[in-house]
Coordinates of C-alpha atoms and ligand atoms in Angstrom, one line a residue:
Chain A
M27 CA 54.8 5.8 -15.0
P28 CA 52.2 7.4 -12.6
P29 CA 48.8 5.7 -12.7
K30 CA 46.3 7.2 -15.1
K31 CA 43.9 9.3 -13.4
N32 CA 40.4 8.1 -14.1
K33 CA 38.9 11.4 -14.4
K34 CA 35.9 11.0 -16.7
K35 CA 33.7 13.8 -16.8
R36 CA 30.2 13.1 -15.6
E37 CA 27.6 13.3 -18.2
E38 CA 25.2 16.0 -17.9
G39 CA 21.7 14.4 -17.1
P40 CA 18.4 15.9 -16.4
T41 CA 18.3 17.9 -12.9
V42 CA 15.9 16.7 -10.3
T43 CA 14.9 19.3 -7.7
I44 CA 14.0 17.4 -4.4
D45 CA 11.1 18.8 -2.6
F46 CA 11.1 17.7 0.9
E47 CA 7.9 19.2 1.9
F48 CA 5.7 16.7 0.3
K49 CA 7.6 13.9 2.1
K50 CA 7.0 15.6 5.5
L51 CA 3.3 15.5 4.8
V52 CA 3.4 11.7 4.0
E53 CA 5.5 11.3 7.1
K54 CA 2.8 12.6 9.3
V55 CA 0.4 9.6 8.4
V56 CA 0.8 6.3 10.4
D57 CA 3.8 4.5 8.9
G58 CA 4.5 7.4 6.4
T59 CA 8.3 7.6 7.6
L60 CA 9.1 4.1 6.3
V61 CA 9.3 5.5 2.8
N62 CA 12.7 6.9 3.7
Y63 CA 14.2 3.4 3.8
C64 CA 13.4 2.6 0.2
Y65 CA 16.4 1.9 -1.8
Q66 CA 14.7 1.4 -5.1
C67 CA 15.4 -2.2 -5.6
G68 CA 12.2 -3.0 -7.2
A69 CA 11.3 -6.1 -5.1
C70 CA 7.9 -4.6 -4.7
V71 CA 7.1 -4.8 -8.6
G72 CA 7.5 -8.5 -9.3
D73 CA 4.3 -9.8 -7.8
C74 CA 2.3 -6.6 -8.0
P75 CA -1.0 -7.3 -9.8
S76 CA -1.6 -3.5 -10.7
A77 CA 1.9 -3.6 -12.3
R78 CA 0.8 -6.6 -14.3
Y79 CA -2.6 -5.2 -15.5
V80 CA -2.3 -1.5 -15.7
E81 CA 0.3 0.0 -17.9
G82 CA 2.4 2.5 -16.0
F83 CA 1.6 1.5 -12.6
N84 CA 4.8 0.7 -10.5
P85 CA 5.1 0.8 -6.8
R86 CA 8.8 1.5 -6.8
E87 CA 8.1 4.6 -9.0
I88 CA 5.5 5.7 -6.6
M89 CA 8.0 5.4 -3.7
L90 CA 10.6 7.3 -5.8
K91 CA 8.1 10.1 -6.4
V92 CA 7.4 10.5 -2.8
L93 CA 11.2 10.7 -2.0
Y94 CA 11.6 13.2 -4.8
G95 CA 8.6 15.1 -3.7
F96 CA 6.5 14.9 -7.0
G97 CA 3.5 15.4 -4.9
E98 CA 1.4 16.7 -7.6
E99 CA 1.8 13.8 -9.7
L100 CA 0.5 11.7 -6.8
V101 CA -2.3 13.6 -5.1
G102 CA -3.7 15.1 -8.3
P103 CA -6.8 13.9 -10.2
A104 CA -4.8 11.4 -12.2
S105 CA -3.3 9.9 -9.2
P106 CA -2.0 6.3 -9.7
A107 CA -2.8 5.4 -6.1
W108 CA -6.3 4.1 -6.7
Q109 CA -5.1 1.6 -9.2
C110 CA -3.5 -0.3 -6.3
T111 CA -5.4 -3.5 -5.5
N112 CA -4.4 -3.4 -1.8
C113 CA -3.2 -6.9 -2.0
Y114 CA -0.1 -6.5 0.3
N115 CA 2.3 -8.4 -2.1
C116 CA 4.7 -5.4 -2.0
Y117 CA 4.5 -5.2 1.9
E118 CA 5.5 -9.0 1.9
R119 CA 8.3 -8.4 -0.5
C120 CA 10.0 -5.4 0.6
P121 CA 13.3 -6.1 2.1
Q122 CA 13.4 -2.6 3.8
N123 CA 10.1 -2.8 5.7
V124 CA 8.9 0.2 3.7
K125 CA 5.3 -1.1 3.5
P126 CA 4.8 0.4 0.0
V127 CA 1.1 -0.2 0.3
E128 CA 0.9 1.8 3.3
I129 CA 2.7 4.6 1.7
I130 CA 0.2 4.4 -1.1
I131 CA -2.8 4.6 1.4
A132 CA -0.8 7.6 3.2
V133 CA -1.0 9.3 -0.3
K134 CA -4.7 8.6 -0.3
N135 CA -5.1 10.1 3.2
L136 CA -3.5 13.3 1.8
M137 CA -5.9 13.3 -1.0
A138 CA -8.9 12.8 1.3
Q139 CA -7.7 15.8 3.4
R140 CA -7.9 17.7 0.1
G141 CA -11.2 16.3 -1.0
I142 CA -9.7 14.9 -4.2
Y143 CA -10.7 11.3 -4.2
P144 CA -12.4 9.9 -7.4
A145 CA -16.1 9.9 -6.9
K146 CA -16.3 6.3 -8.3
A147 CA -14.2 5.1 -5.2
Q148 CA -16.9 6.4 -3.1
V149 CA -14.5 7.0 -0.1
G150 CA -16.4 9.8 1.5
D151 CA -19.7 8.2 0.9
L152 CA -18.6 5.1 2.8
V153 CA -17.2 6.8 5.6
N154 CA -20.4 8.8 6.0
T155 CA -22.5 5.7 6.0
V156 CA -20.4 4.1 8.6
L157 CA -20.7 7.4 10.7
E158 CA -24.6 7.3 10.2
T159 CA -25.3 3.6 10.5
G160 CA -22.4 1.9 12.1
R161 CA -22.2 -0.3 8.9
T162 CA -20.6 0.0 5.5
A163 CA -23.6 -1.5 3.8
P164 CA -27.2 -0.5 4.7
V165 CA -29.7 -3.0 5.9
T166 CA -32.4 -3.7 3.3
A167 CA -35.7 -5.4 3.0
M168 CA -33.7 -8.3 1.3
T169 CA -31.4 -8.4 4.4
T170 CA -34.4 -8.9 6.6
K171 CA -35.8 -11.6 4.3
L172 CA -32.7 -13.6 3.9
R173 CA -32.0 -13.5 7.6
E174 CA -35.4 -14.7 8.4
E175 CA -35.2 -17.6 6.0
L176 CA -32.0 -18.7 7.5
G177 CA -33.3 -18.6 11.0
L178 CA -31.1 -15.5 12.1
A179 CA -32.3 -12.5 14.3
P180 CA -33.0 -9.2 12.4
L181 CA -30.2 -6.8 12.5
E182 CA -30.9 -3.9 14.9
A183 CA -29.8 -0.4 14.3
I184 CA -26.3 0.4 15.7
D185 CA -26.0 3.5 18.1
T186 CA -23.4 5.7 16.5
A187 CA -23.1 8.5 19.2
E188 CA -19.7 7.0 20.2
L189 CA -18.4 6.7 16.9
K190 CA -19.2 10.2 16.2
K191 CA -17.6 11.3 19.3
I192 CA -14.2 9.6 18.7
L193 CA -14.1 11.0 15.1
E194 CA -14.8 14.6 15.9
Chain B
M1 CA -25.9 -25.2 23.4
A2 CA -23.1 -23.8 25.5
N3 CA -21.7 -26.0 28.0
E4 CA -18.7 -25.9 30.3
N5 CA -16.4 -27.8 27.9
Q6 CA -17.0 -25.0 25.1
K7 CA -14.5 -22.4 24.8
K8 CA -16.2 -18.9 24.8
F9 CA -15.0 -16.4 22.1
A10 CA -16.7 -13.0 21.2
F11 CA -18.1 -13.1 17.8
F12 CA -17.1 -10.1 15.6
P13 CA -19.5 -10.6 12.5
G14 CA -18.6 -7.4 10.8
C15 CA -21.1 -5.7 8.5
L16 CA -20.8 -7.0 5.1
I17 CA -21.7 -10.6 6.1
P18 CA -24.6 -10.0 8.3
V19 CA -26.1 -7.5 5.9
R20 CA -25.4 -8.8 2.4
Y21 CA -24.2 -12.6 2.9
P22 CA -26.2 -13.7 6.0
Q23 CA -25.9 -17.3 4.7
M24 CA -22.2 -17.0 5.9
E25 CA -23.2 -16.0 9.4
A26 CA -25.8 -18.7 9.5
A27 CA -23.4 -21.3 8.5
I28 CA -20.8 -20.1 11.3
R29 CA -23.7 -20.1 13.9
K30 CA -24.9 -23.5 13.1
T31 CA -21.4 -25.2 12.8
L32 CA -19.1 -23.8 15.3
P33 CA -21.0 -25.2 18.4
K34 CA -20.5 -28.6 17.1
L35 CA -16.7 -27.9 17.2
G36 CA -17.0 -26.9 20.8
V37 CA -16.9 -23.2 20.2
D38 CA -19.3 -21.0 22.3
V39 CA -20.1 -18.0 20.1
V40 CA -20.7 -15.2 22.3
D41 CA -22.6 -12.0 20.8
L42 CA -21.6 -8.7 22.3
A43 CA -23.4 -5.4 22.2
G44 CA -21.6 -2.4 20.9
F45 CA -19.6 -3.6 17.9
T46 CA -19.6 -1.3 14.7
C47 CA -18.1 -1.7 11.3
C48 CA -14.5 -2.9 11.8
P49 CA -14.0 -0.4 9.9
D50 CA -13.2 -1.5 6.3
P51 CA -9.6 -1.8 5.5
I52 CA -9.8 -0.2 2.2
Y53 CA -11.8 2.9 1.8
F54 CA -12.1 4.0 5.5
K55 CA -8.4 3.5 5.9
S56 CA -7.7 5.4 2.7
Y57 CA -9.8 8.2 4.2
D58 CA -7.8 8.7 7.5
K59 CA -5.7 5.9 8.9
T60 CA -5.8 7.4 12.5
A61 CA -9.5 7.5 12.5
W62 CA -9.7 4.1 11.0
L63 CA -7.4 2.8 14.1
A64 CA -9.5 4.7 16.6
V65 CA -12.8 3.2 15.6
A66 CA -11.2 -0.5 15.5
A67 CA -9.7 0.1 18.9
R68 CA -13.2 1.0 20.1
N69 CA -14.3 -2.4 18.9
L70 CA -11.4 -4.2 20.6
A71 CA -12.1 -2.2 23.8
V72 CA -15.7 -3.8 23.8
A73 CA -14.3 -7.2 23.6
E74 CA -11.7 -6.3 26.5
E75 CA -14.6 -5.1 28.8
A76 CA -16.3 -8.5 28.3
G77 CA -12.9 -10.2 29.1
L78 CA -13.0 -12.2 25.8
N79 CA -10.8 -12.7 23.0
V80 CA -12.2 -12.2 19.5
F81 CA -12.8 -14.2 16.3
T82 CA -13.7 -12.8 13.1
I83 CA -15.2 -14.4 10.0
C84 CA -14.3 -11.9 7.4
S85 CA -10.7 -11.4 6.0
G86 CA -11.2 -7.6 6.0
C87 CA -12.3 -7.4 9.6
T88 CA -9.4 -9.7 10.6
A89 CA -7.0 -7.5 8.8
T90 CA -8.3 -4.3 10.4
L91 CA -8.3 -5.6 13.9
S92 CA -5.2 -7.4 13.6
E93 CA -3.2 -4.5 12.3
T94 CA -4.7 -2.3 15.0
Y95 CA -3.6 -4.7 17.7
Q96 CA -0.2 -5.0 16.2
Q97 CA 0.2 -1.2 15.6
L98 CA -1.1 -0.1 19.1
N99 CA 0.6 -2.7 21.1
T100 CA 4.0 -1.8 19.7
N101 CA 3.6 1.9 19.5
K102 CA 3.0 3.7 22.8
K103 CA 2.6 7.1 21.3
L104 CA 0.0 6.2 18.9
K105 CA -1.8 4.1 21.5
D106 CA -1.9 7.1 23.8
E107 CA -3.3 9.2 20.9
I108 CA -6.1 6.7 20.1
N109 CA -6.8 6.4 23.9
M110 CA -7.2 10.2 23.9
R111 CA -10.0 9.9 21.6
L112 CA -11.6 6.8 23.2
A113 CA -11.6 8.6 26.7
R114 CA -14.3 10.9 25.2
V115 CA -16.5 8.0 25.3
G116 CA -15.3 6.4 28.6
K117 CA -13.4 3.8 26.8
E118 CA -9.7 2.6 26.8
Y119 CA -7.9 0.2 24.5
K120 CA -5.6 -1.8 26.6
G121 CA -4.4 -4.4 24.1
T122 CA -5.5 -7.5 26.0
A123 CA -7.9 -9.1 23.6
T124 CA -6.5 -11.1 20.8
I125 CA -7.9 -11.5 17.4
R126 CA -8.3 -14.7 15.4
H127 CA -9.8 -15.5 12.1
V128 CA -12.2 -18.5 12.5
A129 CA -9.8 -20.7 10.5
T130 CA -6.9 -20.3 12.9
L131 CA -9.4 -20.4 15.8
I132 CA -10.2 -24.0 14.7
R133 CA -6.5 -24.8 13.9
D134 CA -5.1 -23.5 17.0
E135 CA -7.7 -23.3 19.7
V136 CA -10.0 -26.1 18.9
G137 CA -7.7 -28.5 17.1
I138 CA -8.4 -29.3 13.4
E139 CA -9.3 -33.0 14.3
A140 CA -12.6 -31.7 15.7
V141 CA -13.9 -30.8 12.2
A142 CA -13.6 -34.4 10.9
A143 CA -15.1 -35.6 14.3
S144 CA -18.2 -33.4 13.7
V145 CA -18.7 -34.7 10.1
V146 CA -21.7 -36.9 9.5
R147 CA -21.8 -36.9 5.8
P148 CA -18.3 -36.8 4.3
L149 CA -18.1 -34.8 1.1
E150 CA -16.2 -37.6 -0.6
G151 CA -15.6 -37.1 -4.3
L152 CA -16.0 -33.3 -4.0
K153 CA -13.2 -31.3 -5.7
V154 CA -12.7 -27.8 -4.1
A155 CA -10.6 -25.3 -5.8
I156 CA -9.3 -22.9 -3.1
H157 CA -8.8 -19.1 -3.1
Y158 CA -7.3 -17.8 -0.2
G159 CA -7.6 -14.1 -1.1
C160 CA -5.1 -11.4 0.0
H161 CA -6.0 -10.2 3.5
L162 CA -6.2 -13.6 5.4
L163 CA -2.4 -14.0 4.8
K164 CA -0.7 -10.8 4.3
P165 CA 1.0 -9.0 5.9
S166 CA 2.1 -12.3 7.2
H167 CA 4.0 -11.0 10.3
V168 CA 0.7 -9.1 11.3
M169 CA -1.7 -11.8 10.3
R170 CA 0.1 -14.8 11.6
V171 CA -2.1 -17.2 9.7
D172 CA 0.1 -19.2 7.3
D173 CA 3.1 -19.1 4.8
P174 CA 1.9 -16.5 2.5
D175 CA 3.8 -18.2 -0.5
D176 CA 2.5 -21.7 0.3
P177 CA -0.5 -21.6 2.5
H178 CA -2.3 -24.8 3.5
I179 CA -4.7 -23.9 6.5
L180 CA -7.8 -24.0 4.1
D181 CA -6.6 -27.1 2.2
D182 CA -6.4 -28.8 5.5
L183 CA -9.7 -27.8 6.7
V184 CA -11.3 -28.9 3.3
A185 CA -9.5 -32.3 3.6
E186 CA -10.9 -32.7 7.2
L187 CA -14.6 -32.8 5.3
G188 CA -13.5 -35.8 3.2
A189 CA -13.2 -33.4 0.1
T190 CA -10.3 -32.9 -2.1
P191 CA -8.5 -29.5 -2.1
V192 CA -7.0 -28.3 -5.3
R193 CA -4.8 -25.3 -6.1
H194 CA -5.3 -23.4 -9.2
E195 CA -2.5 -21.6 -11.1
E196 CA -3.5 -17.9 -10.2
W197 CA -4.3 -18.7 -6.6
I198 CA -2.3 -15.7 -5.4
L199 CA -3.9 -13.2 -7.6
C200 CA -6.3 -10.6 -6.0
C201 CA -10.0 -10.6 -6.5
G202 CA -9.8 -6.9 -7.4
K203 CA -12.8 -5.6 -5.0
A204 CA -10.8 -2.9 -3.5
C205 CA -10.1 -1.2 -6.9
K206 CA -13.0 -2.6 -8.6
H207 CA -13.8 0.8 -10.5
E208 CA -10.2 1.0 -11.9
E209 CA -8.4 -0.7 -14.9
A210 CA -7.2 -3.8 -13.5
P211 CA -10.1 -5.9 -12.3
P212 CA -11.8 -7.3 -15.4
A213 CA -8.6 -8.6 -17.1
M214 CA -7.3 -9.8 -13.8
M215 CA -10.4 -11.4 -12.7
Y216 CA -10.7 -13.1 -16.2
D217 CA -7.3 -14.7 -15.7
L218 CA -8.1 -15.8 -12.3
L219 CA -11.6 -17.5 -13.1
K220 CA -10.1 -18.9 -16.1
S221 CA -7.5 -20.7 -14.0
V222 CA -10.1 -21.9 -11.6
A223 CA -12.2 -23.2 -14.5
A224 CA -9.0 -25.2 -15.8
V225 CA -8.8 -27.3 -12.7
E226 CA -12.3 -28.4 -13.2
A227 CA -13.3 -28.3 -9.5
D228 CA -16.9 -28.7 -8.3
V229 CA -16.8 -25.6 -6.2
L230 CA -14.5 -22.7 -5.3
G231 CA -13.9 -22.5 -1.6
V232 CA -13.4 -18.9 -0.1
V233 CA -13.3 -17.4 3.4
C234 CA -13.8 -13.9 2.3
P235 CA -17.0 -12.1 1.5
S236 CA -15.3 -9.7 -0.9
C237 CA -13.8 -12.6 -2.9
F238 CA -17.2 -14.3 -2.8
N239 CA -19.0 -11.3 -4.3
E240 CA -16.4 -11.2 -7.2
F241 CA -16.6 -14.9 -7.9
D242 CA -20.4 -15.2 -7.7
L243 CA -22.3 -12.2 -9.2
G244 CA -19.0 -11.0 -10.5
Q245 CA -18.3 -14.3 -12.4
V246 CA -21.8 -14.1 -14.0
R247 CA -21.0 -10.6 -15.2
L248 CA -17.7 -11.7 -16.5
A249 CA -18.9 -14.8 -18.4
R250 CA -21.2 -12.4 -20.3
Q251 CA -18.7 -9.9 -20.9
Y252 CA -16.1 -12.2 -22.1
D253 CA -18.7 -14.5 -23.7
D254 CA -17.1 -17.6 -22.1
E255 CA -19.4 -20.2 -20.6
T256 CA -16.6 -22.0 -18.9
L257 CA -16.7 -19.5 -16.2
K258 CA -19.1 -21.2 -13.8
T259 CA -17.3 -22.8 -10.9
P260 CA -19.7 -22.0 -7.9
A261 CA -18.1 -20.0 -5.1
V262 CA -18.9 -21.3 -1.5
Y263 CA -18.0 -20.2 1.8
Y264 CA -16.1 -22.8 3.6
F265 CA -18.4 -22.9 6.6
Q266 CA -21.3 -23.7 4.1
L267 CA -19.4 -26.9 3.1
L268 CA -18.9 -27.8 6.9
G269 CA -22.6 -27.3 7.5
L270 CA -23.4 -29.9 4.7
A271 CA -20.9 -32.2 6.0
Q272 CA -22.5 -31.7 9.4
G273 CA -25.6 -32.8 8.2
L274 CA -27.4 -29.5 7.1
T275 CA -29.3 -29.0 4.0
L276 CA -28.4 -26.5 1.1
E277 CA -31.2 -24.3 2.1
E278 CA -30.1 -24.3 5.8
V279 CA -26.7 -22.8 4.7
G280 CA -28.2 -20.6 2.2
L281 CA -26.5 -22.1 -0.9
H282 CA -29.8 -22.1 -2.9
R283 CA -29.4 -18.2 -3.0
H284 CA -26.1 -18.0 -4.8
K285 CA -26.2 -16.6 -8.4
V286 CA -23.8 -19.5 -9.5
R287 CA -25.6 -22.7 -8.4
A288 CA -23.5 -25.6 -7.3
P289 CA -25.3 -28.9 -8.7
A290 CA -22.5 -31.1 -7.3
L291 CA -23.6 -30.2 -3.8
E292 CA -27.1 -31.5 -4.2
K293 CA -26.3 -35.1 -3.7
Y294 CA -24.7 -34.4 -0.3
S295 CA -27.6 -32.3 0.8
A296 CA -30.1 -35.0 -0.1
A297 CA -28.2 -37.9 1.4
A298 CA -29.5 -39.4 4.5
V299 CA -27.5 -38.5 7.8
Ligands
SF4_245 S1 9.6 -0.1 -1.6 FE1 11.0 -1.7 -0.8 S2 10.9 -3.3 -2.3 FE2 10.1 -1.4 -3.3 S3 11.8 -0.5 -4.2 FE3 11.7 0.4 -2.2 S4 12.9 -0.9 -0.9 FE4 12.6 -2.0 -2.9
SF4_246 S1 -0.6 -3.7 -2.6 FE1 -0.8 -2.3 -4.4 S2 1.2 -1.7 -4.9 FE2 1.4 -3.4 -3.5 S3 1.7 -5.1 -4.8 FE3 -0.6 -5.0 -4.3 S4 -1.3 -3.8 -6.1 FE4 0.9 -3.5 -6.1

């Protein structure tokens, strides 16, 4: 008897249209190309604190969305990227050296380019403060008082001319 | 203080510690010379820059600012030590990225050339904890102690950025670290691990959903080990455990949340004979009554 042909018809599922353009934008950011090595194993999810505390947050799914090119879901106003704690557990666990957290940061860079970061995260404010003062936190009267009490020299203003030039 | 037997390192203070938590800087400056470290101040450092928001804005710009800072140390011919986990993360990643990626290094150096600087990749970066372990020798800590902190139970929170990514940070095993436990033991105190020791402090996403519940679990786990203090090395963790703990205790109406956070080098200062005031412990929101008897003890 001839062997039975295993010719089961593939079930029809939803069609996904892959858009490579978004991935190309991510790839332009430092380490952005690493997303290509994601094989969706999910090792990045187990120790992810945001996955534990925020319903629907999942670094593996974020990688999949980058690979599929679902850019609008990632860089829109409801982007999940800001929920990431930046703990680097996923980076530590990923067997493919995808550095998932770096891909999430790359997505944030794309948002910054378009000016869509949440006001509450104060990304733009912080960068401006660094450009203007050389520090993330402004020196206050309290700073001076505490330093004096501890026998520390007062903090001098930082010359930011060089910073401005290298960031032009 | 400096003498020929002391090892010189460029001190990278960062900005959060000198501005908001100068008690940590004071503790560093007052304790390291007794371990044989010559703390050298260099002119020209700026914010590292911050590895969360600045990096979220533009990774390449972030690397450029960090490379400029490292170039300042290179010009002085010194290796760098850091006292904040965030600065350590930024500078270590920059070193690793630029020293393994020629194209990126060239791109960054084109920016630095505008101000007459060049990143060569010759200055190494060490967090002060590994500086002590690897450059000074951890025994120097016990040798500097004049007032052992015997009987003091110290819960330890490593925080994320000291350890991870481990191949970049090269500080310790990220799944079972012991460097801070060892440093605490050198003081005569007893280190303890709490159940949620690996959890993040939530500072980097503090306006988002996760932090309150995450921090509550973390601080409950700290409270459960009934330690006298919570030892940290990161100013971001500190903020969440000091002022953050006061707020959280109110929000969750849980008065067990009261383990005082202390920066490791404040404990070292006490053990070396300094008072609570000299290391700024009296300024913390969550006071540490257990430390008073050491501060008062004769040296
Ligand atoms: S990013 Fe890494 S750990 Fe996460 S699913 Fe992809 S391959 Fe697995
Ligand atoms: S860095 Fe972000 S995505 Fe990665 S494990 Fe931590 S919270 Fe999750």
